[in-house]
GROMACS .gro file of C-alpha atoms in nm:
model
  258
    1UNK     CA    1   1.743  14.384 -35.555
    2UNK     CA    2   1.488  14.164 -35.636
    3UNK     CA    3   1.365  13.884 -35.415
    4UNK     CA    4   1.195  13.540 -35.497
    5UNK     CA    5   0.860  13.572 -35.352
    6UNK     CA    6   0.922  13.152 -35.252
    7UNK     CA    7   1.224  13.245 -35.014
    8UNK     CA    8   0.962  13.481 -34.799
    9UNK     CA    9   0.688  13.224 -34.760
   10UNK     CA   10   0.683  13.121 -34.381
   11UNK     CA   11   0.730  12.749 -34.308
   12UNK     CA   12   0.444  12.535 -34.316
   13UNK     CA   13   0.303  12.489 -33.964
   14UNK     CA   14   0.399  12.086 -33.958
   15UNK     CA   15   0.767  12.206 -34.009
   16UNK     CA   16   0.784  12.432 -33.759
   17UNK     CA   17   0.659  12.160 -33.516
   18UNK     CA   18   0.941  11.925 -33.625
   19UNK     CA   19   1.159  12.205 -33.616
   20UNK     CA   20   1.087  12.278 -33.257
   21UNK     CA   21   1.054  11.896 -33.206
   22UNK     CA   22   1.450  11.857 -33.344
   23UNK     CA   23   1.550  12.134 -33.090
   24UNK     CA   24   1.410  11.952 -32.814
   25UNK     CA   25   1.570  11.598 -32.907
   26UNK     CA   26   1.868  11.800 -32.955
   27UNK     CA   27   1.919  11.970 -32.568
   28UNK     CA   28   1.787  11.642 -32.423
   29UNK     CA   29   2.019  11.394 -32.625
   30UNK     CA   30   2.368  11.643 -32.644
   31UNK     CA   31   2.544  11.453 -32.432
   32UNK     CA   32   2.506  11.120 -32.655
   33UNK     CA   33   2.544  11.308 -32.966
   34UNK     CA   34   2.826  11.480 -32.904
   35UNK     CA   35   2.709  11.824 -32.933
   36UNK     CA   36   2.892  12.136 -32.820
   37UNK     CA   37   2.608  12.379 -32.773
   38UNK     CA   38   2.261  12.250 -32.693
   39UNK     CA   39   2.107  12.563 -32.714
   40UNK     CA   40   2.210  12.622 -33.124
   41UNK     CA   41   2.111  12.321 -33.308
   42UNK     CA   42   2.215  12.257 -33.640
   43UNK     CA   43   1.885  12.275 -33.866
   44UNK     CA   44   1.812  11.938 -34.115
   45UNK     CA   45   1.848  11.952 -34.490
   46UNK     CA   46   1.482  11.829 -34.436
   47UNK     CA   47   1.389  12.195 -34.275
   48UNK     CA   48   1.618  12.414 -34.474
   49UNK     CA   49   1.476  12.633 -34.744
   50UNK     CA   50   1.649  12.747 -35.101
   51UNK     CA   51   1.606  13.068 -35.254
   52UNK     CA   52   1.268  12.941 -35.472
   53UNK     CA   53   1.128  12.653 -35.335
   54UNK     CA   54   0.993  12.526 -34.976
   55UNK     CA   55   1.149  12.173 -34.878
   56UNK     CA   56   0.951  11.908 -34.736
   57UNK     CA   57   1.039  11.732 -34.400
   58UNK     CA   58   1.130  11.400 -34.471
   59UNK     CA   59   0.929  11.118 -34.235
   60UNK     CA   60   0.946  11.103 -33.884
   61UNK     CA   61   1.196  10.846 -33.735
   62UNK     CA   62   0.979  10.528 -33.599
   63UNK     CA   63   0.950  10.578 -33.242
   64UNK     CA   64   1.201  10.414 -32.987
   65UNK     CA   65   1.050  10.082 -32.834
   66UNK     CA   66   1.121  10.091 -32.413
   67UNK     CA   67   1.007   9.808 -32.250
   68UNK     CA   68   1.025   9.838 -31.851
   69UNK     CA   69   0.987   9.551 -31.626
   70UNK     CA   70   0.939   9.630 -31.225
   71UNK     CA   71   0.726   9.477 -30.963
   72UNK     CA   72   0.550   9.683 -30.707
   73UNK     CA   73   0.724   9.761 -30.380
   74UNK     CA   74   1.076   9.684 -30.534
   75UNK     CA   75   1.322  10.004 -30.373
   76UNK     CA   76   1.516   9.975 -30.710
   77UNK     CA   77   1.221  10.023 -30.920
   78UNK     CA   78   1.129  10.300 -30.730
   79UNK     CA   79   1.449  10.512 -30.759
   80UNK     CA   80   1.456  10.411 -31.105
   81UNK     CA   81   1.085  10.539 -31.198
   82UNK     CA   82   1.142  10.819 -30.958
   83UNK     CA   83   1.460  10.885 -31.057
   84UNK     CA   84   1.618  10.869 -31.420
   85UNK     CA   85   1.299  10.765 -31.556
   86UNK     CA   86   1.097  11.040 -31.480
   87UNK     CA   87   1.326  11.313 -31.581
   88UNK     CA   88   1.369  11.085 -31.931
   89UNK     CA   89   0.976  11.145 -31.921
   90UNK     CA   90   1.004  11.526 -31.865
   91UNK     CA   91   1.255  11.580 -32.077
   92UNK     CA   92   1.164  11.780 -32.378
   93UNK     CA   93   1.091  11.590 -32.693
   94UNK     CA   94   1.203  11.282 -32.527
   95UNK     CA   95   0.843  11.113 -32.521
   96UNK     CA   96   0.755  11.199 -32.864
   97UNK     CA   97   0.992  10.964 -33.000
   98UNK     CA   98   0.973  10.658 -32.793
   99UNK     CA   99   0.694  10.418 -32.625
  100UNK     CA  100   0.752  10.335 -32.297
  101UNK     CA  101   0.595   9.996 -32.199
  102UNK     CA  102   0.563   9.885 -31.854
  103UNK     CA  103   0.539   9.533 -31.722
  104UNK     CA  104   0.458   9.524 -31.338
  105UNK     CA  105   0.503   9.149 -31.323
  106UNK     CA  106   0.847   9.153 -31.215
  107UNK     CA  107   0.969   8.855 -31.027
  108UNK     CA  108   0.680   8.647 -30.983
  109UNK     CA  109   0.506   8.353 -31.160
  110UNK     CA  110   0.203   8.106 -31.104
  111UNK     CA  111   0.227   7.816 -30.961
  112UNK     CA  112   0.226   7.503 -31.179
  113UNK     CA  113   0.265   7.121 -31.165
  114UNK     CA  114   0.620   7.172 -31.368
  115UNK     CA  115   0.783   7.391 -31.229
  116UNK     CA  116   0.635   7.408 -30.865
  117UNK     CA  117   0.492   7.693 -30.638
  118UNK     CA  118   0.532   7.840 -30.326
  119UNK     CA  119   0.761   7.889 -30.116
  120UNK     CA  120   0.928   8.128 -30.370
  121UNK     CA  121   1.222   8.002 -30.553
  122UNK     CA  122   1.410   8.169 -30.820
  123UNK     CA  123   1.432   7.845 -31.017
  124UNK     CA  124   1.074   7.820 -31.056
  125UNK     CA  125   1.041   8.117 -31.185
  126UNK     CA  126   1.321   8.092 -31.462
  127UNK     CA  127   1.137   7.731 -31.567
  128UNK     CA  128   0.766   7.919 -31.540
  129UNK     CA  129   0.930   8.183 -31.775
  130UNK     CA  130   1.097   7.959 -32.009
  131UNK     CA  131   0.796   7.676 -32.048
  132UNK     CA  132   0.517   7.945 -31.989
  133UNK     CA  133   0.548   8.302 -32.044
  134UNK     CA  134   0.796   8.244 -32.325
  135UNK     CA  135   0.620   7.928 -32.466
  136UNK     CA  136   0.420   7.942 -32.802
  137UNK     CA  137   0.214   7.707 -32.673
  138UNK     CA  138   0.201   7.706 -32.313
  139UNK     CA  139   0.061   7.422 -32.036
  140UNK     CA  140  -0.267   7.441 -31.984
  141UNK     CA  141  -0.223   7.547 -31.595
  142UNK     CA  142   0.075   7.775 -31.634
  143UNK     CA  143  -0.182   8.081 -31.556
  144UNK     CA  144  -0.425   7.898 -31.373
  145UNK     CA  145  -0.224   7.805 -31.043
  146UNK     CA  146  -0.151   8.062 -30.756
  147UNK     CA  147   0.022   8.357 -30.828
  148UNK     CA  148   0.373   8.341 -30.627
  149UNK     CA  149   0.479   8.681 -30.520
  150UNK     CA  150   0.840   8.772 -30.429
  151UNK     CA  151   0.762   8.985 -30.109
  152UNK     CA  152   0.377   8.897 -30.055
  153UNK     CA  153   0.034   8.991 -30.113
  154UNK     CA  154   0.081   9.375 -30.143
  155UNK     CA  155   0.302   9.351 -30.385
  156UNK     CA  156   0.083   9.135 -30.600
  157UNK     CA  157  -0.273   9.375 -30.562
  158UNK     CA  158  -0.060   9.681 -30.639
  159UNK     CA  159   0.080   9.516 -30.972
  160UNK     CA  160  -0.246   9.369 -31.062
  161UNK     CA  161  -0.388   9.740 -30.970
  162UNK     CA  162  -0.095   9.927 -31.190
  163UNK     CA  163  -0.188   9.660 -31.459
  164UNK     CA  164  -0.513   9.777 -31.412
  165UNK     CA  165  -0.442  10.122 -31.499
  166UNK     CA  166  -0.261  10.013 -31.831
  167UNK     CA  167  -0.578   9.883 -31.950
  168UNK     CA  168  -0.778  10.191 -31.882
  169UNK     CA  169  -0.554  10.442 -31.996
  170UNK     CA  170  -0.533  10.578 -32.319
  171UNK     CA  171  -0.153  10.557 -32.356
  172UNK     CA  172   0.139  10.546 -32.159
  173UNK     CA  173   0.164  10.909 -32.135
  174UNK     CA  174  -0.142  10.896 -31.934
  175UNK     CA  175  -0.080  10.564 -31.725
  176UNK     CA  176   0.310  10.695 -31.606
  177UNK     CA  177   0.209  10.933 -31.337
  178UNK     CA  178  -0.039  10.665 -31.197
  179UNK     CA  179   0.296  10.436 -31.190
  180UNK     CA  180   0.509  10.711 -31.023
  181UNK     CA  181   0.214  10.781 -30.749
  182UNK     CA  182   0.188  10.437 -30.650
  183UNK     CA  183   0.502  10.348 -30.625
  184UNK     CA  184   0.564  10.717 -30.439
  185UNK     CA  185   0.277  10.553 -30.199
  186UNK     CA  186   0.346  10.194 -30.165
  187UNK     CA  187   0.313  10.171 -29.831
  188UNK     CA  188  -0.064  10.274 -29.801
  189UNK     CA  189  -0.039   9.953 -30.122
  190UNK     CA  190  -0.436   9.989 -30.279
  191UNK     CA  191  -0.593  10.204 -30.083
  192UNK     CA  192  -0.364  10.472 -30.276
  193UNK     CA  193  -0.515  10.386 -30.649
  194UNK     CA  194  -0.799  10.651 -30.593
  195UNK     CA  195  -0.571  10.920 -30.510
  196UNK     CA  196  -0.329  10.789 -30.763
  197UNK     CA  197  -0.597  10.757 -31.048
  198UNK     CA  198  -0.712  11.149 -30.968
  199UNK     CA  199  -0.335  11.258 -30.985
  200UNK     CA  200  -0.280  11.074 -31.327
  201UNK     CA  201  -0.660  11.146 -31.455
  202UNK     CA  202  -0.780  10.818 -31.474
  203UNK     CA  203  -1.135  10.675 -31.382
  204UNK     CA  204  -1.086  10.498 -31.045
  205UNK     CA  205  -1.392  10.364 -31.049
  206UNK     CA  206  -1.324  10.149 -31.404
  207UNK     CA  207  -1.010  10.079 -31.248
  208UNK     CA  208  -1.140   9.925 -30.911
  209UNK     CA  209  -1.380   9.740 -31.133
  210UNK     CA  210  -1.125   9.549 -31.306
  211UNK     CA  211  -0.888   9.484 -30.968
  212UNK     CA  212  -1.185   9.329 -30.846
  213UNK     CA  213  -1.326   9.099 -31.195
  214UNK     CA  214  -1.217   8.898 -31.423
  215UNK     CA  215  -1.049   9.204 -31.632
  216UNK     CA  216  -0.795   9.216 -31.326
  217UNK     CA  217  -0.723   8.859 -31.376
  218UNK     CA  218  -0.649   8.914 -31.774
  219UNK     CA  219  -0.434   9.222 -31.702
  220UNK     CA  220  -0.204   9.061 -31.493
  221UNK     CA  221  -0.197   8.745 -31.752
  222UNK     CA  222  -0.138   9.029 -32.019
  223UNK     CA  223   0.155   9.122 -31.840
  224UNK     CA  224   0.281   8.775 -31.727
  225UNK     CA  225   0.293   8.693 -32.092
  226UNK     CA  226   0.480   8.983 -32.184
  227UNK     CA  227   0.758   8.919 -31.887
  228UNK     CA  228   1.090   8.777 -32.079
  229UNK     CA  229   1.332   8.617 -31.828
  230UNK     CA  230   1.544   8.879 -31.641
  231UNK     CA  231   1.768   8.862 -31.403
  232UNK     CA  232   1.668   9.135 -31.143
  233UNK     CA  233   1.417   9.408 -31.171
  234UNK     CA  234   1.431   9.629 -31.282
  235UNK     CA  235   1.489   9.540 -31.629
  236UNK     CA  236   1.474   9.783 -31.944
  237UNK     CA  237   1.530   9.713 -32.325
  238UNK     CA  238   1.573   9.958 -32.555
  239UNK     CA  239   1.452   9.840 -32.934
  240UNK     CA  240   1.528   9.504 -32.773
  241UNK     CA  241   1.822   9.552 -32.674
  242UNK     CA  242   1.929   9.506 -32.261
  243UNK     CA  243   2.001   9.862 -32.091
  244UNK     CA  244   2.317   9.775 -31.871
  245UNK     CA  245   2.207   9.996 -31.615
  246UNK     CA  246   1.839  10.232 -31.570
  247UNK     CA  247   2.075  10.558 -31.559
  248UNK     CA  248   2.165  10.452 -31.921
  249UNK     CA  249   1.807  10.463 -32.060
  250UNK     CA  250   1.785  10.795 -32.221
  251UNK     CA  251   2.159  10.788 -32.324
  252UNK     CA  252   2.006  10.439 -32.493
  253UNK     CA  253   1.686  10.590 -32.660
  254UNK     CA  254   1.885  10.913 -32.784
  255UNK     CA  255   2.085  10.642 -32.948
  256UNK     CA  256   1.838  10.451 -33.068
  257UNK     CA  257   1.671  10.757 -33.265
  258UNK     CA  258   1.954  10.864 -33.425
   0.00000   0.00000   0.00000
């Protein structure tokens, strides 16, 4: 029998990445996609071959959009970064298709002349959110004032220092395990970030610079502006959209790709 010389032609490299790519979406998103057997997944018309020609993959999906809001020290941010996060994270082909965007801001606000400071008071932070953060163009003192913490001053150097850490990492591939250390090992607050930084590969000594200068201060402004009102940390939205409950973020991203 003869054979088209086409159908024997290996797959391009780039397809054989998506392929493997697709496989791992595939075991980590079953569940949510209904499918019987993980471990066989069906191929895409955009891998398959005919008998005389090689097909194309079409273009990746964009990548999911996860934004995370948690403030440092918060028991229910820790579970959930320890927790259902993480393996999200670890699952295979899982981070390839999203970006994961932490905000450790959480709960707290600066103090202004409209919407008041310390003591802490849940009202004043829903108006500092609404006329501030969420503002197009905000009071002149909304990030001026004192910063009001939730549960004091450790809480507020480890976000600034995790903010930190966004700034000086490359992606949020590389700033995550930073995250999951310090949060891991809260209770030593700071004096963990050199460890932490060494764990997750990151320059401590760029990152102590900026706790202690005026990058630190623009960091956690960064973040403050990028805090939407919330009820509770933590918070997650997935292409916008509010995750009912952490457990549900990967069921929500596998959705969200599909």
């Amino acid at each position: 029998h003869s054979v088209d010389a086409m159908a024997l032609m290996p797959l391009p490299s780039s397809l054989w990445v998506a392929s493997l790519l697709l496989f791992d979406i595939e075991r980590a998103c079953a569940q949510v996609w209904g499918q019987a057997n993980p471990a066989s997944p069906t191929v895409p018309t955009s891998l398959a071959t005919a008998p005389s020609q090689v097909v194309v993959a079409d273009p990746p999906a964009p990548k999911v959009q996860v934004e995370f809001l948690t403030e440092a020290g918060c028991p229910f941010c820790q579970r959930a970064i320890s927790g259902p996060l993480s393996a999200m994270v670890a699952a295979p082909g899982v981070a390839d298709i999203m970006e994961l965007h932490n905000h450790p801001f959480g709960n707290n606000y600066f103090a202004t002349q409209e919407c008041g400071g310390a003591p802490y008071s849940m009202d004043a932070r829903h108006c500092w959110i609404r006329v501030c953060a969420q503002a197009a163009a905000p009071p002149l003192d909304c990030f001026a004032g004192d910063l009001v913490t939730q549960h004091g001053d450790a809480e507020g150097q480890v976000n600034r220092m995790e903010a930190c850490a966004i700034t000086h990492s490359p992606g949020w591939r590389e700033y995550w395990p930073f995250l999951v250390c310090m949060e891991r090992e809260y209770a030593q607050g700071i004096a963990a970030a050199n460890m932490c930084a060494a764990e997750a590969m990151l320059d401590y000594s760029a990152l102590l610079n900026c706790y202690i200068g005026p990058e630190g201060d623009h960091a956690v402004v960064r973040e403050a502006r990028a805090t939407m009102d919330h009820p509770a940390t933590p918070f997650v939205l997935v292409n916008g959209q509010v995750v009912d409950h952490v457990n549900q973020t990967l069921a929500s991203v596998c959705t969200a790709y599909t």
